[in-house]
Coordinates of C-alpha atoms in Angstrom, one line a residue:
E1 CA -118.5 -91.7 46.5
S2 CA -118.8 -90.6 43.1
T3 CA -119.1 -87.0 44.4
A4 CA -116.1 -87.4 46.2
D5 CA -114.2 -88.7 43.1
V6 CA -115.6 -86.3 40.8
E7 CA -114.3 -83.6 43.4
K8 CA -111.2 -85.5 43.5
V9 CA -110.8 -85.6 39.7
E10 CA -111.8 -82.1 39.4
K11 CA -109.2 -81.2 42.1
S12 CA -106.6 -83.0 40.5
Q13 CA -107.4 -81.6 37.3
G14 CA -107.2 -78.1 39.0
K15 CA -104.2 -78.9 39.8
E16 CA -102.7 -80.2 36.6
R17 CA -104.5 -77.0 34.8
E18 CA -102.5 -74.6 37.4
E19 CA -99.3 -76.7 37.1
L20 CA -100.0 -76.4 33.2
E21 CA -101.4 -72.8 33.6
A22 CA -97.6 -72.2 35.7
T23 CA -95.7 -74.0 33.1
M24 CA -97.4 -72.0 30.2
D25 CA -96.6 -68.8 32.2
N26 CA -93.0 -69.7 32.7
E27 CA -92.8 -71.0 29.0
K28 CA -94.3 -67.6 28.3
D29 CA -92.2 -65.7 30.5
E30 CA -89.1 -67.7 28.9
H31 CA -90.4 -66.7 25.5
L32 CA -90.8 -63.3 26.4
E33 CA -87.2 -63.1 27.8
A34 CA -86.0 -64.8 24.6
L35 CA -88.0 -62.2 22.6
A36 CA -86.6 -59.5 24.5
N37 CA -83.0 -61.2 24.3
A38 CA -83.4 -61.5 20.6
K39 CA -84.7 -57.9 20.3
D40 CA -81.7 -56.7 22.1
L41 CA -79.2 -58.8 19.9
A42 CA -81.0 -57.7 17.0
E43 CA -80.5 -54.1 18.1
A44 CA -77.2 -54.8 19.0
K45 CA -76.4 -56.4 15.6
D46 CA -78.1 -53.4 13.9
S47 CA -75.8 -51.1 15.7
E48 CA -72.8 -53.0 14.7
I49 CA -74.1 -52.8 11.1
T50 CA -74.9 -49.4 11.2
Q51 CA -71.2 -49.0 12.7
L52 CA -69.8 -51.4 10.2
K53 CA -71.8 -49.3 7.5
Q54 CA -70.3 -46.2 8.8
Q55 CA -66.6 -47.4 9.0
L56 CA -67.1 -48.9 5.4
K57 CA -68.5 -45.6 4.0
Q58 CA -65.6 -43.4 5.8
Q59 CA -63.2 -46.2 4.2
S60 CA -64.8 -45.6 0.7
E61 CA -64.3 -42.1 1.0
K62 CA -60.5 -42.4 2.3
F63 CA -59.9 -44.6 -0.6
E64 CA -61.6 -42.5 -3.1
T65 CA -59.6 -39.3 -1.7
E66 CA -56.4 -41.6 -1.9
K67 CA -57.3 -43.0 -5.2
K68 CA -58.0 -39.3 -6.7
H69 CA -54.3 -38.5 -4.9
V70 CA -52.8 -41.0 -6.5
V71 CA -54.4 -40.4 -9.9
R72 CA -53.2 -36.6 -9.6
V73 CA -49.7 -37.5 -8.6
H74 CA -49.5 -40.2 -11.5
N75 CA -50.9 -37.8 -13.8
E76 CA -48.3 -35.1 -12.8
A77 CA -45.5 -37.6 -13.1
L78 CA -46.6 -38.4 -16.5
E79 CA -46.9 -35.0 -17.4
D80 CA -43.4 -34.5 -16.0
V81 CA -42.1 -37.3 -17.8
R82 CA -43.8 -35.8 -21.3
N83 CA -42.1 -32.6 -20.4
E84 CA -38.7 -34.0 -20.0
A85 CA -39.2 -36.0 -23.1
K86 CA -40.2 -32.6 -25.0
I87 CA -37.2 -30.8 -23.3
K88 CA -34.9 -33.7 -24.6
L89 CA -36.3 -33.3 -28.0
L90 CA -36.1 -30.0 -28.3
E91 CA -32.4 -30.1 -27.3
Q92 CA -32.0 -32.8 -29.8
K93 CA -33.5 -30.6 -32.5
V94 CA -31.3 -27.5 -31.4
E95 CA -28.3 -29.8 -31.6
L96 CA -29.2 -31.1 -35.0
K97 CA -29.7 -27.3 -36.1
K98 CA -26.5 -26.4 -34.6
E99 CA -25.1 -29.3 -36.7
S100 CA -26.9 -28.4 -39.7
A101 CA -25.6 -24.8 -39.3
K102 CA -22.1 -25.7 -39.0
E103 CA -22.5 -28.2 -42.1
R104 CA -24.2 -25.4 -44.0
N105 CA -21.4 -23.3 -43.1
E106 CA -18.9 -25.6 -43.9
L107 CA -20.8 -26.3 -47.2
L108 CA -21.0 -22.6 -48.1
A109 CA -17.0 -22.0 -47.0
E110 CA -16.4 -25.1 -49.2
L111 CA -18.9 -23.6 -52.2
S112 CA -17.2 -20.2 -51.8
Q113 CA -13.6 -21.9 -52.2
V114 CA -15.0 -23.8 -55.3
R115 CA -16.3 -20.3 -56.8
R116 CA -12.8 -18.9 -55.8
Q117 CA -11.0 -21.8 -57.8
L118 CA -13.7 -21.9 -60.5
A119 CA -12.9 -18.0 -61.2
T120 CA -9.3 -18.5 -60.9
A121 CA -9.8 -21.5 -63.5
K122 CA -11.7 -19.3 -65.8
K123 CA -9.1 -16.6 -65.5
Q124 CA -6.6 -19.2 -66.1
L125 CA -8.6 -20.3 -69.3
G126 CA -9.2 -16.8 -70.2
L127 CA -5.3 -16.5 -70.3
A128 CA -4.5 -19.7 -72.0
K129 CA -7.0 -18.8 -74.8
E130 CA -5.3 -15.3 -75.2
Q131 CA -2.0 -17.1 -75.2
V132 CA -3.5 -19.5 -77.9
G133 CA -4.6 -16.7 -80.2
L134 CA -1.1 -14.8 -79.5
A135 CA 0.5 -18.5 -80.6
K136 CA -1.8 -18.6 -83.4
D137 CA -0.9 -15.0 -84.5
K138 CA 2.7 -15.4 -83.9
L139 CA 2.7 -18.9 -85.9
K140 CA 0.8 -17.0 -88.8
L141 CA 3.3 -14.2 -88.6
Q142 CA 6.2 -16.8 -88.5
Q143 CA 4.5 -18.4 -91.7
I144 CA 3.9 -15.0 -93.4
A145 CA 7.6 -14.1 -92.5
E146 CA 8.9 -17.6 -93.8
E147 CA 6.9 -17.0 -97.1
G148 CA 8.6 -13.7 -97.6
A149 CA 11.8 -14.8 -96.9
S150 CA 11.3 -17.6 -99.1
A151 CA 9.9 -14.9 -102.1
V152 CA 13.0 -13.0 -101.6
L153 CA 15.3 -15.8 -101.6
K154 CA 13.5 -17.3 -104.7
S155 CA 13.8 -14.1 -106.5
S156 CA 17.3 -13.7 -105.6
R157 CA 18.3 -17.1 -106.7
D158 CA 18.0 -19.6 -109.6
P159 CA 14.7 -20.4 -110.6
Q160 CA 15.2 -24.0 -111.5
V161 CA 16.9 -24.9 -107.6
E162 CA 13.8 -23.2 -106.3
E163 CA 11.2 -25.1 -108.2
K164 CA 13.3 -28.1 -107.2
K165 CA 13.1 -26.8 -103.4
V166 CA 9.4 -26.0 -103.5
E167 CA 8.5 -29.2 -105.0
E168 CA 10.6 -31.1 -102.3
D169 CA 8.5 -29.0 -99.8
V170 CA 5.2 -29.9 -101.5

């Protein structure tokens, strides 16, 4: 009985071992399948990541291109605004110069008129001085004439009446 029991135990252990090996083979196959699936999934994810990286790179390049374009357009617009401001400033300067030239011409015309008036006034002053000189000469001549007439009258009249008259004059 003990040999039969040993054989029975060995048989039973063999079955258990076969079942265990079969279970382990199944688990090994499942693990290998899971690893294969994980590898496939990892490869798919790597491919997806590579694709996303490529898309990101393309979008970054597109963004940089658009950014450069926007910056260029913005700079051109700024340059246009600057140029327009320069043009307006130059136009204002031209207007100011026109106004200044107009004012200068008006001032020159006014100065010319004042100079003519001054020249006329100087002429009139010269004439007035001549008239004053002539009036002084005329007055001196009248005084001389009066003195002469007075001397003539004196000599022809009574000396006493003349003295009285001279005293009254003094």
